Structures are given as C-alpha cells and as structure tokens.
C-alpha cells in the first residue's frame, strides 16, 4: 500500500470510530430524556409506558390515602383546568402536598390511563410556580400574566369565563 492509501484508511477508521462514539452517546442521551407534559397534552397523544413529568394542580376532593400491604399510598387527580389525569403513588408525600396546590409527578402512564408516579414534587412556597406549569396555564387560557398573578387553585375547574372575566371564544 502506498502512503496515500494508508492515510486514507487511517482517516476512514478514525471517522468510523468517531461516528460510532457519537451514535452511542446520542442513543444513551435520548433514553434518559424525560419530557414535561400537562394533562391536556397527555390526553392528546399516546405516551403510554414512557417516563414523563406530569405537571398541574392537585384537583380538589380527589386525594384518597391508602395503606395496602403496609405501605403508604395515595390516589389523586392532576388537572390543568381543561383535562385531568388520575395518579397513583406509593410512598411518602412531600409535606407541602395538598389539594389545590401545584405538583409535578414523575412516572409513566399505564394502558388503562392511570399515571403511576415514582416521585412527587410539591410546590415549595406560595409564590413559586414551575415554568412548565405557568406555560400550561397560559396556553390553556387560564392565566394572562399581564392581568396579574395566576388564578387561585380553587378556580381551576371553573369555566374559563369565570376565571378570566372574559367570555370564551
């Protein structure tokens, strides 16, 4: 082989190695991505079996505590005002978890439509709202930042007309 062919083989081998490393890195990265969805987004598309973060408010009157087989558990619904998703969680809830408060749950959606949570994150103070939850409120028409602070959680299940003071449409 001539020097020119040896250099070409070396460059091709390096390119193949670099391409393989990049492909493996991107594959590993995509497997670890966790998407944020609102209950409305979850209802519109099929995310069954995929690890997701579901954000919204804990719907009033839906928290049911259970203690099956000696472990603490809870069932509740997460809502964004236009859709709600039933959630099942086994474990100890954060101290700030309660009805009407903002929450983000990490888990997967089962084929029966129930979201099985592996982690529950509650809002940490009265003024904090995760960016994703604020965006979902704006997108659904429940909150216009120019009109003031976000609506109280107790009004999320009321028609938009009552929340914004404007007729729908």
Short mmCIF file of the C-alpha atoms (twelve columns), coordinates in Angstrom:
data_MODEL
# 
_entry.id   MODEL 
# 
loop_
_atom_site.group_PDB 
_atom_site.id 
_atom_site.type_symbol 
_atom_site.label_atom_id 
_atom_site.label_alt_id 
_atom_site.label_comp_id 
_atom_site.label_asym_id 
_atom_site.label_seq_id 
_atom_site.Cartn_x 
_atom_site.Cartn_y 
_atom_site.Cartn_z 
_atom_site.pdbx_PDB_model_num 
ATOM 1   C CA . UNK A 1   0.000   0.000  0.000  1 
ATOM 2   C CA . UNK A 2   1.190   3.484  -0.729 1 
ATOM 3   C CA . UNK A 3   1.397   6.252  1.855  1 
ATOM 4   C CA . UNK A 4   -1.669  7.878  0.326  1 
ATOM 5   C CA . UNK A 5   -3.754  4.697  0.816  1 
ATOM 6   C CA . UNK A 6   -2.500  4.268  4.398  1 
ATOM 7   C CA . UNK A 7   -3.563  7.833  5.267  1 
ATOM 8   C CA . UNK A 8   -6.958  7.304  3.654  1 
ATOM 9   C CA . UNK A 9   -7.510  4.071  5.635  1 
ATOM 10  C CA . UNK A 10  -6.449  5.821  8.871  1 
ATOM 11  C CA . UNK A 11  -8.801  8.770  8.224  1 
ATOM 12  C CA . UNK A 12  -11.714 6.431  7.425  1 
ATOM 13  C CA . UNK A 13  -11.041 4.338  10.555 1 
ATOM 14  C CA . UNK A 14  -10.958 7.472  12.734 1 
ATOM 15  C CA . UNK A 15  -14.148 8.765  11.116 1 
ATOM 16  C CA . UNK A 16  -15.894 5.436  11.684 1 
ATOM 17  C CA . UNK A 17  -14.769 5.384  15.322 1 
ATOM 18  C CA . UNK A 18  -15.874 8.965  15.918 1 
ATOM 19  C CA . UNK A 19  -19.241 8.337  14.231 1 
ATOM 20  C CA . UNK A 20  -19.832 5.209  16.315 1 
ATOM 21  C CA . UNK A 21  -18.992 7.056  19.543 1 
ATOM 22  C CA . UNK A 22  -21.358 9.897  18.619 1 
ATOM 23  C CA . UNK A 23  -24.174 7.466  17.769 1 
ATOM 24  C CA . UNK A 24  -23.774 5.614  21.088 1 
ATOM 25  C CA . UNK A 25  -23.711 8.882  23.034 1 
ATOM 26  C CA . UNK A 26  -26.851 10.211 21.347 1 
ATOM 27  C CA . UNK A 27  -28.682 6.904  21.879 1 
ATOM 28  C CA . UNK A 28  -27.832 6.906  25.585 1 
ATOM 29  C CA . UNK A 29  -28.865 10.551 25.872 1 
ATOM 30  C CA . UNK A 30  -32.262 10.035 24.229 1 
ATOM 31  C CA . UNK A 31  -33.054 7.122  26.544 1 
ATOM 32  C CA . UNK A 32  -32.591 9.414  29.564 1 
ATOM 33  C CA . UNK A 33  -34.761 12.306 28.358 1 
ATOM 34  C CA . UNK A 34  -37.832 12.971 30.490 1 
ATOM 35  C CA . UNK A 35  -40.467 15.202 28.885 1 
ATOM 36  C CA . UNK A 36  -42.812 17.553 30.753 1 
ATOM 37  C CA . UNK A 37  -46.480 17.327 29.786 1 
ATOM 38  C CA . UNK A 38  -49.688 18.863 31.056 1 
ATOM 39  C CA . UNK A 39  -52.836 16.756 31.471 1 
ATOM 40  C CA . UNK A 40  -54.190 18.210 28.205 1 
ATOM 41  C CA . UNK A 41  -51.007 17.251 26.324 1 
ATOM 42  C CA . UNK A 42  -51.133 13.765 27.834 1 
ATOM 43  C CA . UNK A 43  -54.737 13.297 26.700 1 
ATOM 44  C CA . UNK A 44  -53.928 14.378 23.120 1 
ATOM 45  C CA . UNK A 45  -51.118 11.913 22.453 1 
ATOM 46  C CA . UNK A 46  -50.095 8.392  23.405 1 
ATOM 47  C CA . UNK A 47  -47.245 8.443  25.915 1 
ATOM 48  C CA . UNK A 48  -48.042 5.014  27.361 1 
ATOM 49  C CA . UNK A 49  -45.035 3.395  29.014 1 
ATOM 50  C CA . UNK A 50  -42.694 6.384  28.524 1 
ATOM 51  C CA . UNK A 51  -41.112 8.142  31.530 1 
ATOM 52  C CA . UNK A 52  -42.695 11.635 31.837 1 
ATOM 53  C CA . UNK A 53  -43.110 14.574 34.163 1 
ATOM 54  C CA . UNK A 54  -46.774 15.480 34.571 1 
ATOM 55  C CA . UNK A 55  -47.477 18.942 35.973 1 
ATOM 56  C CA . UNK A 56  -50.560 20.762 37.120 1 
ATOM 57  C CA . UNK A 57  -52.669 21.206 40.225 1 
ATOM 58  C CA . UNK A 58  -53.978 18.545 42.584 1 
ATOM 59  C CA . UNK A 59  -57.722 18.576 41.921 1 
ATOM 60  C CA . UNK A 60  -59.937 19.444 44.901 1 
ATOM 61  C CA . UNK A 61  -61.664 16.457 46.543 1 
ATOM 62  C CA . UNK A 62  -59.685 13.741 44.744 1 
ATOM 63  C CA . UNK A 63  -56.996 12.791 47.280 1 
ATOM 64  C CA . UNK A 64  -57.590 9.279  48.657 1 
ATOM 65  C CA . UNK A 65  -54.990 7.834  51.021 1 
ATOM 66  C CA . UNK A 66  -54.489 4.075  51.087 1 
ATOM 67  C CA . UNK A 67  -52.278 1.734  53.076 1 
ATOM 68  C CA . UNK A 68  -52.307 -1.566 51.218 1 
ATOM 69  C CA . UNK A 69  -49.773 -4.193 52.310 1 
ATOM 70  C CA . UNK A 70  -48.285 -1.917 54.971 1 
ATOM 71  C CA . UNK A 71  -47.013 0.808  52.612 1 
ATOM 72  C CA . UNK A 72  -48.456 4.293  52.377 1 
ATOM 73  C CA . UNK A 73  -50.115 5.193  49.121 1 
ATOM 74  C CA . UNK A 74  -52.314 7.850  47.605 1 
ATOM 75  C CA . UNK A 75  -54.611 8.322  44.609 1 
ATOM 76  C CA . UNK A 76  -55.412 11.778 43.269 1 
ATOM 77  C CA . UNK A 77  -56.038 13.678 40.041 1 
ATOM 78  C CA . UNK A 78  -53.760 16.264 38.432 1 
ATOM 79  C CA . UNK A 79  -55.570 18.913 36.407 1 
ATOM 80  C CA . UNK A 80  -54.707 21.884 34.235 1 
ATOM 81  C CA . UNK A 81  -58.287 23.124 34.155 1 
ATOM 82  C CA . UNK A 82  -59.318 21.506 30.900 1 
ATOM 83  C CA . UNK A 83  -58.254 17.887 31.481 1 
ATOM 84  C CA . UNK A 84  -57.381 15.729 34.451 1 
ATOM 85  C CA . UNK A 85  -55.296 12.587 34.900 1 
ATOM 86  C CA . UNK A 86  -55.691 10.027 37.702 1 
ATOM 87  C CA . UNK A 87  -52.395 9.426  39.529 1 
ATOM 88  C CA . UNK A 88  -51.370 6.555  41.813 1 
ATOM 89  C CA . UNK A 89  -48.340 6.929  44.084 1 
ATOM 90  C CA . UNK A 90  -46.881 4.611  46.712 1 
ATOM 91  C CA . UNK A 91  -44.567 6.287  49.149 1 
ATOM 92  C CA . UNK A 92  -44.324 9.252  51.461 1 
ATOM 93  C CA . UNK A 93  -45.656 12.515 50.070 1 
ATOM 94  C CA . UNK A 94  -43.866 15.863 50.487 1 
ATOM 95  C CA . UNK A 95  -45.036 17.963 53.445 1 
ATOM 96  C CA . UNK A 96  -46.413 20.671 51.152 1 
ATOM 97  C CA . UNK A 97  -48.589 18.250 49.141 1 
ATOM 98  C CA . UNK A 98  -52.286 19.128 49.394 1 
ATOM 99  C CA . UNK A 99  -55.364 19.676 47.254 1 
ATOM 100 C CA . UNK A 100 -55.338 22.768 45.072 1 
ATOM 101 C CA . UNK A 101 -51.535 23.094 45.092 1 
ATOM 102 C CA . UNK A 102 -49.099 22.823 42.211 1 
ATOM 103 C CA . UNK A 103 -47.424 19.467 41.734 1 
ATOM 104 C CA . UNK A 104 -45.094 17.713 39.326 1 
ATOM 105 C CA . UNK A 105 -45.127 13.916 39.287 1 
ATOM 106 C CA . UNK A 106 -42.516 11.737 37.611 1 
ATOM 107 C CA . UNK A 107 -43.688 8.390  36.284 1 
ATOM 108 C CA . UNK A 108 -45.335 6.508  33.460 1 
ATOM 109 C CA . UNK A 109 -48.838 6.311  32.043 1 
ATOM 110 C CA . UNK A 110 -50.341 2.835  32.133 1 
ATOM 111 C CA . UNK A 111 -52.506 1.442  29.293 1 
ATOM 112 C CA . UNK A 112 -55.616 1.910  31.479 1 
ATOM 113 C CA . UNK A 113 -54.980 5.689  31.569 1 
ATOM 114 C CA . UNK A 114 -53.726 5.855  35.164 1 
ATOM 115 C CA . UNK A 115 -50.430 7.667  35.715 1 
ATOM 116 C CA . UNK A 116 -48.188 5.590  38.016 1 
ATOM 117 C CA . UNK A 117 -45.877 8.028  39.811 1 
ATOM 118 C CA . UNK A 118 -42.452 7.138  41.152 1 
ATOM 119 C CA . UNK A 119 -41.790 10.619 42.543 1 
ATOM 120 C CA . UNK A 120 -43.984 13.543 43.636 1 
ATOM 121 C CA . UNK A 121 -42.666 17.106 43.828 1 
ATOM 122 C CA . UNK A 122 -44.796 19.744 45.544 1 
ATOM 123 C CA . UNK A 123 -44.663 23.497 45.190 1 
ATOM 124 C CA . UNK A 124 -42.254 24.935 47.776 1 
ATOM 125 C CA . UNK A 125 -43.829 28.282 48.679 1 
ATOM 126 C CA . UNK A 126 -46.855 30.416 47.995 1 
ATOM 127 C CA . UNK A 127 -45.354 32.406 45.106 1 
ATOM 128 C CA . UNK A 128 -43.372 29.719 43.280 1 
ATOM 129 C CA . UNK A 129 -44.775 28.136 40.132 1 
ATOM 130 C CA . UNK A 130 -42.693 25.898 37.847 1 
ATOM 131 C CA . UNK A 131 -42.113 27.456 34.425 1 
ATOM 132 C CA . UNK A 132 -43.779 24.486 32.733 1 
ATOM 133 C CA . UNK A 133 -46.938 24.844 34.854 1 
ATOM 134 C CA . UNK A 134 -47.080 28.594 34.172 1 
ATOM 135 C CA . UNK A 135 -46.699 27.925 30.435 1 
ATOM 136 C CA . UNK A 136 -49.506 25.338 30.568 1 
ATOM 137 C CA . UNK A 137 -51.761 27.856 32.368 1 
ATOM 138 C CA . UNK A 138 -51.050 30.499 29.722 1 
ATOM 139 C CA . UNK A 139 -51.553 28.041 26.849 1 
ATOM 140 C CA . UNK A 140 -54.921 26.854 28.178 1 
ATOM 141 C CA . UNK A 141 -56.135 30.441 28.579 1 
ATOM 142 C CA . UNK A 142 -56.403 30.190 32.362 1 
ATOM 143 C CA . UNK A 143 -53.867 32.934 33.053 1 
ATOM 144 C CA . UNK A 144 -52.746 36.114 31.320 1 
ATOM 145 C CA . UNK A 145 -49.564 37.380 33.041 1 
ATOM 146 C CA . UNK A 146 -50.462 40.964 32.111 1 
ATOM 147 C CA . UNK A 147 -53.684 40.684 34.131 1 
ATOM 148 C CA . UNK A 148 -51.923 39.918 37.414 1 
ATOM 149 C CA . UNK A 149 -50.882 36.872 39.426 1 
ATOM 150 C CA . UNK A 150 -52.010 33.352 38.485 1 
ATOM 151 C CA . UNK A 151 -55.548 32.371 39.431 1 
ATOM 152 C CA . UNK A 152 -56.080 30.619 42.752 1 
ATOM 153 C CA . UNK A 153 -56.022 26.848 42.512 1 
ATOM 154 C CA . UNK A 154 -59.626 26.622 43.675 1 
ATOM 155 C CA . UNK A 155 -60.814 28.224 40.402 1 
ATOM 156 C CA . UNK A 156 -59.078 25.826 38.014 1 
ATOM 157 C CA . UNK A 157 -62.122 23.653 37.415 1 
ATOM 158 C CA . UNK A 158 -64.446 26.576 36.788 1 
ATOM 159 C CA . UNK A 159 -65.252 27.606 33.207 1 
ATOM 160 C CA . UNK A 160 -62.695 29.968 31.655 1 
ATOM 161 C CA . UNK A 161 -65.281 32.771 31.561 1 
ATOM 162 C CA . UNK A 162 -65.340 32.902 35.390 1 
ATOM 163 C CA . UNK A 163 -61.558 32.701 35.753 1 
ATOM 164 C CA . UNK A 164 -60.512 35.380 33.257 1 
ATOM 165 C CA . UNK A 165 -63.618 37.544 33.361 1 
ATOM 166 C CA . UNK A 166 -63.939 37.240 29.582 1 
ATOM 167 C CA . UNK A 167 -66.355 35.146 27.570 1 
ATOM 168 C CA . UNK A 168 -64.807 32.051 25.977 1 
ATOM 169 C CA . UNK A 169 -64.019 32.077 22.288 1 
# 
